[in-house]
Short mmCIF file of C-alpha atoms in Angstrom, two decimals:
data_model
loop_
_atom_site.label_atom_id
_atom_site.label_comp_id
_atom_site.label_asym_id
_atom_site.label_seq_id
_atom_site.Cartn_x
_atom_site.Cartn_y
_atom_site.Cartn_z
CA UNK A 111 109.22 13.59 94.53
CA UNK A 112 106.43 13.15 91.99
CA UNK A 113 104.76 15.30 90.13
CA UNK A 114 101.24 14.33 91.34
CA UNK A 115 102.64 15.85 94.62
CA UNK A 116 103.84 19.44 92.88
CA UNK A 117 102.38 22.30 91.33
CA UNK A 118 103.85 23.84 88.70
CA UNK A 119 105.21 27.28 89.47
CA UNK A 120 107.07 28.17 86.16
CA UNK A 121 109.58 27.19 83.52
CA UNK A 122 113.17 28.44 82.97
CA UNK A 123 113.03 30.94 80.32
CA UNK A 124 116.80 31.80 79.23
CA UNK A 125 120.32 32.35 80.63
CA UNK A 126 120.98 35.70 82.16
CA UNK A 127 124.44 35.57 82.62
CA UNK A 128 127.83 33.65 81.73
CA UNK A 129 128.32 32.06 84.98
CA UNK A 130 125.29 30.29 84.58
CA UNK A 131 122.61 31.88 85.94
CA UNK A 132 119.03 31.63 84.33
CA UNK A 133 115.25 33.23 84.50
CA UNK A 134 112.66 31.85 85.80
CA UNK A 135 109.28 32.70 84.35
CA UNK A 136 106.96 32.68 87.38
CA UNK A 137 103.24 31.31 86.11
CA UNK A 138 101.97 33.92 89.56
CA UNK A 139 99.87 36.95 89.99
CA UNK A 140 102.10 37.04 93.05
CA UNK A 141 106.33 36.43 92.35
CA UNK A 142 107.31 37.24 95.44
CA UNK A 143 106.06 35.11 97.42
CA UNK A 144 108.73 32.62 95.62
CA UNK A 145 111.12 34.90 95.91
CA UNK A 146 113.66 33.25 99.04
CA UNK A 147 113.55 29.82 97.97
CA UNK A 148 115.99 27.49 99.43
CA UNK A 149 115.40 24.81 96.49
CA UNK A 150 113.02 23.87 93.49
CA UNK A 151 112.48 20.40 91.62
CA UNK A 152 113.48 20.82 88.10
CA UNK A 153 111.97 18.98 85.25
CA UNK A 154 114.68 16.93 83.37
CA UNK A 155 113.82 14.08 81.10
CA UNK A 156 110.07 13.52 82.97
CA UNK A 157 112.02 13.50 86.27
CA UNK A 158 111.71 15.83 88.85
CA UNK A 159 115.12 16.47 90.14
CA UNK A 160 115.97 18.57 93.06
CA UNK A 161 118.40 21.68 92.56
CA UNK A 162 119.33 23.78 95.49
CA UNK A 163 119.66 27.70 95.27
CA UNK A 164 122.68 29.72 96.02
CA UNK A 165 120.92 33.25 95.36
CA UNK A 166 117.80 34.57 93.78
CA UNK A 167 115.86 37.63 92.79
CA UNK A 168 112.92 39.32 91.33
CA UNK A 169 113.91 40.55 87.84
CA UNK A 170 110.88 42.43 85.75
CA UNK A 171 108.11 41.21 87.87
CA UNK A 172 107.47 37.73 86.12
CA UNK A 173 110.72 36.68 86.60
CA UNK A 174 113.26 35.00 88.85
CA UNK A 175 116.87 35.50 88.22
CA UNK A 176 118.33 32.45 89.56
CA UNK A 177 121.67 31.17 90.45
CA UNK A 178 121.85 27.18 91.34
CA UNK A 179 124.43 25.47 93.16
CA UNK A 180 125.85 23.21 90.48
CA UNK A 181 125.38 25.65 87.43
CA UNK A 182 128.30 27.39 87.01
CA UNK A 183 128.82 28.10 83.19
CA UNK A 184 126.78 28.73 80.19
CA UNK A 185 126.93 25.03 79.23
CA UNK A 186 125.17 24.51 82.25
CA UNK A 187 122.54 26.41 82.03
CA UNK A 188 121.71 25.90 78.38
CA UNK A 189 121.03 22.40 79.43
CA UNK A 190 117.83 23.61 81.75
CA UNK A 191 116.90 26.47 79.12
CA UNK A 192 112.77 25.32 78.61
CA UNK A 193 112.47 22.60 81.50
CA UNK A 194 109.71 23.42 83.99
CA UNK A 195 109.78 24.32 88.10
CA UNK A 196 108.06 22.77 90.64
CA UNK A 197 107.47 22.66 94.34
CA UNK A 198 106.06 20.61 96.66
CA UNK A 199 101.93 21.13 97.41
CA UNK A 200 102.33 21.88 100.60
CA UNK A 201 104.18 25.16 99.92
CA UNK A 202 100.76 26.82 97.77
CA UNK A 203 99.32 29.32 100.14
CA UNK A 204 96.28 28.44 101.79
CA UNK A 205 92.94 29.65 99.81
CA UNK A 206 89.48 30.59 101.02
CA UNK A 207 86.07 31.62 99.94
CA UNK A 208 85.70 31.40 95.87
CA UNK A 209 89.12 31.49 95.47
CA UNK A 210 90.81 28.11 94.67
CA UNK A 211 93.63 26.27 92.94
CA UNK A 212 92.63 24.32 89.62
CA UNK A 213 93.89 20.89 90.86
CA UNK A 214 91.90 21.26 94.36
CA UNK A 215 88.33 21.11 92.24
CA UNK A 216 89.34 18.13 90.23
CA UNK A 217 86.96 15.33 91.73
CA UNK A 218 84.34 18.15 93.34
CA UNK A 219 81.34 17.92 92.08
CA UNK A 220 79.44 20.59 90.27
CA UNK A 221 76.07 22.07 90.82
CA UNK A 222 74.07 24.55 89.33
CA UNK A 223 71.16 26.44 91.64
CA UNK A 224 68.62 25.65 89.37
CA UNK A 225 69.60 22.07 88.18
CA UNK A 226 70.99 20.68 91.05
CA UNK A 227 74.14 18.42 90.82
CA UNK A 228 75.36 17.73 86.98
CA UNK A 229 78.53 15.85 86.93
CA UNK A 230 81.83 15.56 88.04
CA UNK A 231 85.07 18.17 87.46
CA UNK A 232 87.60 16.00 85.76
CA UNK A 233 90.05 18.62 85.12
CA UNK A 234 90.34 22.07 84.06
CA UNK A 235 91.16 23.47 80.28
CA UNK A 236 93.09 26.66 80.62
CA UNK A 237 94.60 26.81 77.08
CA UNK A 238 91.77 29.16 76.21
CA UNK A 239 90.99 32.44 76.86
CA UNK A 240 88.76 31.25 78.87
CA UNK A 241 89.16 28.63 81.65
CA UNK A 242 86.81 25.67 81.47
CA UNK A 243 85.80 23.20 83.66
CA UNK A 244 85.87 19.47 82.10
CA UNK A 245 82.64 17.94 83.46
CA UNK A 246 81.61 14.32 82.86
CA UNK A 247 78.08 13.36 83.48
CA UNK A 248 78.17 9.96 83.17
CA UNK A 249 79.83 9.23 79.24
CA UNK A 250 79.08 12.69 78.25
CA UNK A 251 81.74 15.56 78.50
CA UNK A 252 80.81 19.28 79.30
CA UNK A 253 82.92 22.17 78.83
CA UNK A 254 81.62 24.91 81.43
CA UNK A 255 82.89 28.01 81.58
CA UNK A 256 84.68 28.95 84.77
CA UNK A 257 83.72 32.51 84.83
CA UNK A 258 83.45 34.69 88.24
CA UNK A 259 79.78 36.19 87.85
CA UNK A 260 78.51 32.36 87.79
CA UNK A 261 80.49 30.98 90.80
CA UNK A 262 78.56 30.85 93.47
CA UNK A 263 80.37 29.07 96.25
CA UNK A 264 83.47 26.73 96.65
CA UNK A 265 82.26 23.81 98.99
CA UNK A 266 85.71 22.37 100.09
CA UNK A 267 83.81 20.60 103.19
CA UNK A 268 81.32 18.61 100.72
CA UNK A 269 83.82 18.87 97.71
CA UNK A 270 81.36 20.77 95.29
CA UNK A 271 81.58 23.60 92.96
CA UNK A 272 78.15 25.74 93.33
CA UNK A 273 76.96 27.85 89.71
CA UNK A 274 74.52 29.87 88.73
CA UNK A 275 74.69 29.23 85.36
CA UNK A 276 72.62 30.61 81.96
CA UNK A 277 69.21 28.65 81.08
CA UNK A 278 70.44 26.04 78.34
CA UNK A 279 74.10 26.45 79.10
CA UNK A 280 74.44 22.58 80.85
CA UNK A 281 71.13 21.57 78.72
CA UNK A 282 72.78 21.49 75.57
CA UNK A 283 74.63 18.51 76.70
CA UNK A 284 72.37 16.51 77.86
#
């Protein structure tokens, strides 16, 4: 599987026991909705490789404590220690209205009430503390700020992202 068709759902964090087991972080405001997996696609060397699950359970709320089929020691598992979890797109639960998964926008474009149509989402920054959307209107690059009180609507039909944004937010670009 690639990883064009995953999402990442977390990364293994550290062993939890000598026979191999691990914990999953879970990167979720819901954990257990992942919690009866039957497998997950491991990240190892920039491949995504398949490991099948013998038993798994919640453990403090972010986490997934996690025993795979073919880790059986501590050797084993220190191998995975820090390699991210996948699963296939088709497993994300289904969003509506305003609520929506960061790789769905990439490719909507975005429009403002009172501007009409800027640019075009190119991907989304989330290593602030604030998410931004990365907008590119023709060769120049906007960082807008993807912030609840200006979303207006989520057009999946058309494949836009309606704002009302502040006066001189999207002019300071251009």
């Amino acid at each position: 599987m690639r990883k064009e068709e995953c999402f990442y759902l977390g990364k293994i964090a550290k062993k939890f026991s000598f026979k191999g087991e691990v914990l999953i972080y879970l990167d979720t405001d819901e954990p257990e909705l992942y919690e009866n997996l039957e497998s997950v696609f491991v990240e190892c060397n920039k491949h995504l490789v398949p490991f099948f699950i013998e038993n798994s359970s919640l453990h403090k709320n972010d986490f997934l404590r996690v025993r795979f089929e073919d880790v059986k020691t501590e050797e084993d598992a220190d191998e995975l220690l820090g390699n991210g979890i996948y699963l296939p797109l088709k497993m994300l639960p289904k969003l509506t209205g305003n609520k929506f998964y960061f790789h769905e926008v990439i490719g909507f474009e975005i429009e403002d009430t009172r501007l009409g149509v800027f640019g075009i989402i190119q991907s989304i920054n989330d290593s602030t503390a604030q998410p931004l959307f990365e907008v590119l209107n023709g060769s120049v690059e906007m960082l807008i700020p993807m912030i609840d009180d200006f979303l207006v609507k989520i057009d999946r039909k058309n494949k836009k992202v309606v704002m009302n944004l502040p006066e001189g937010l999207v002019e300071m670009y251009l």
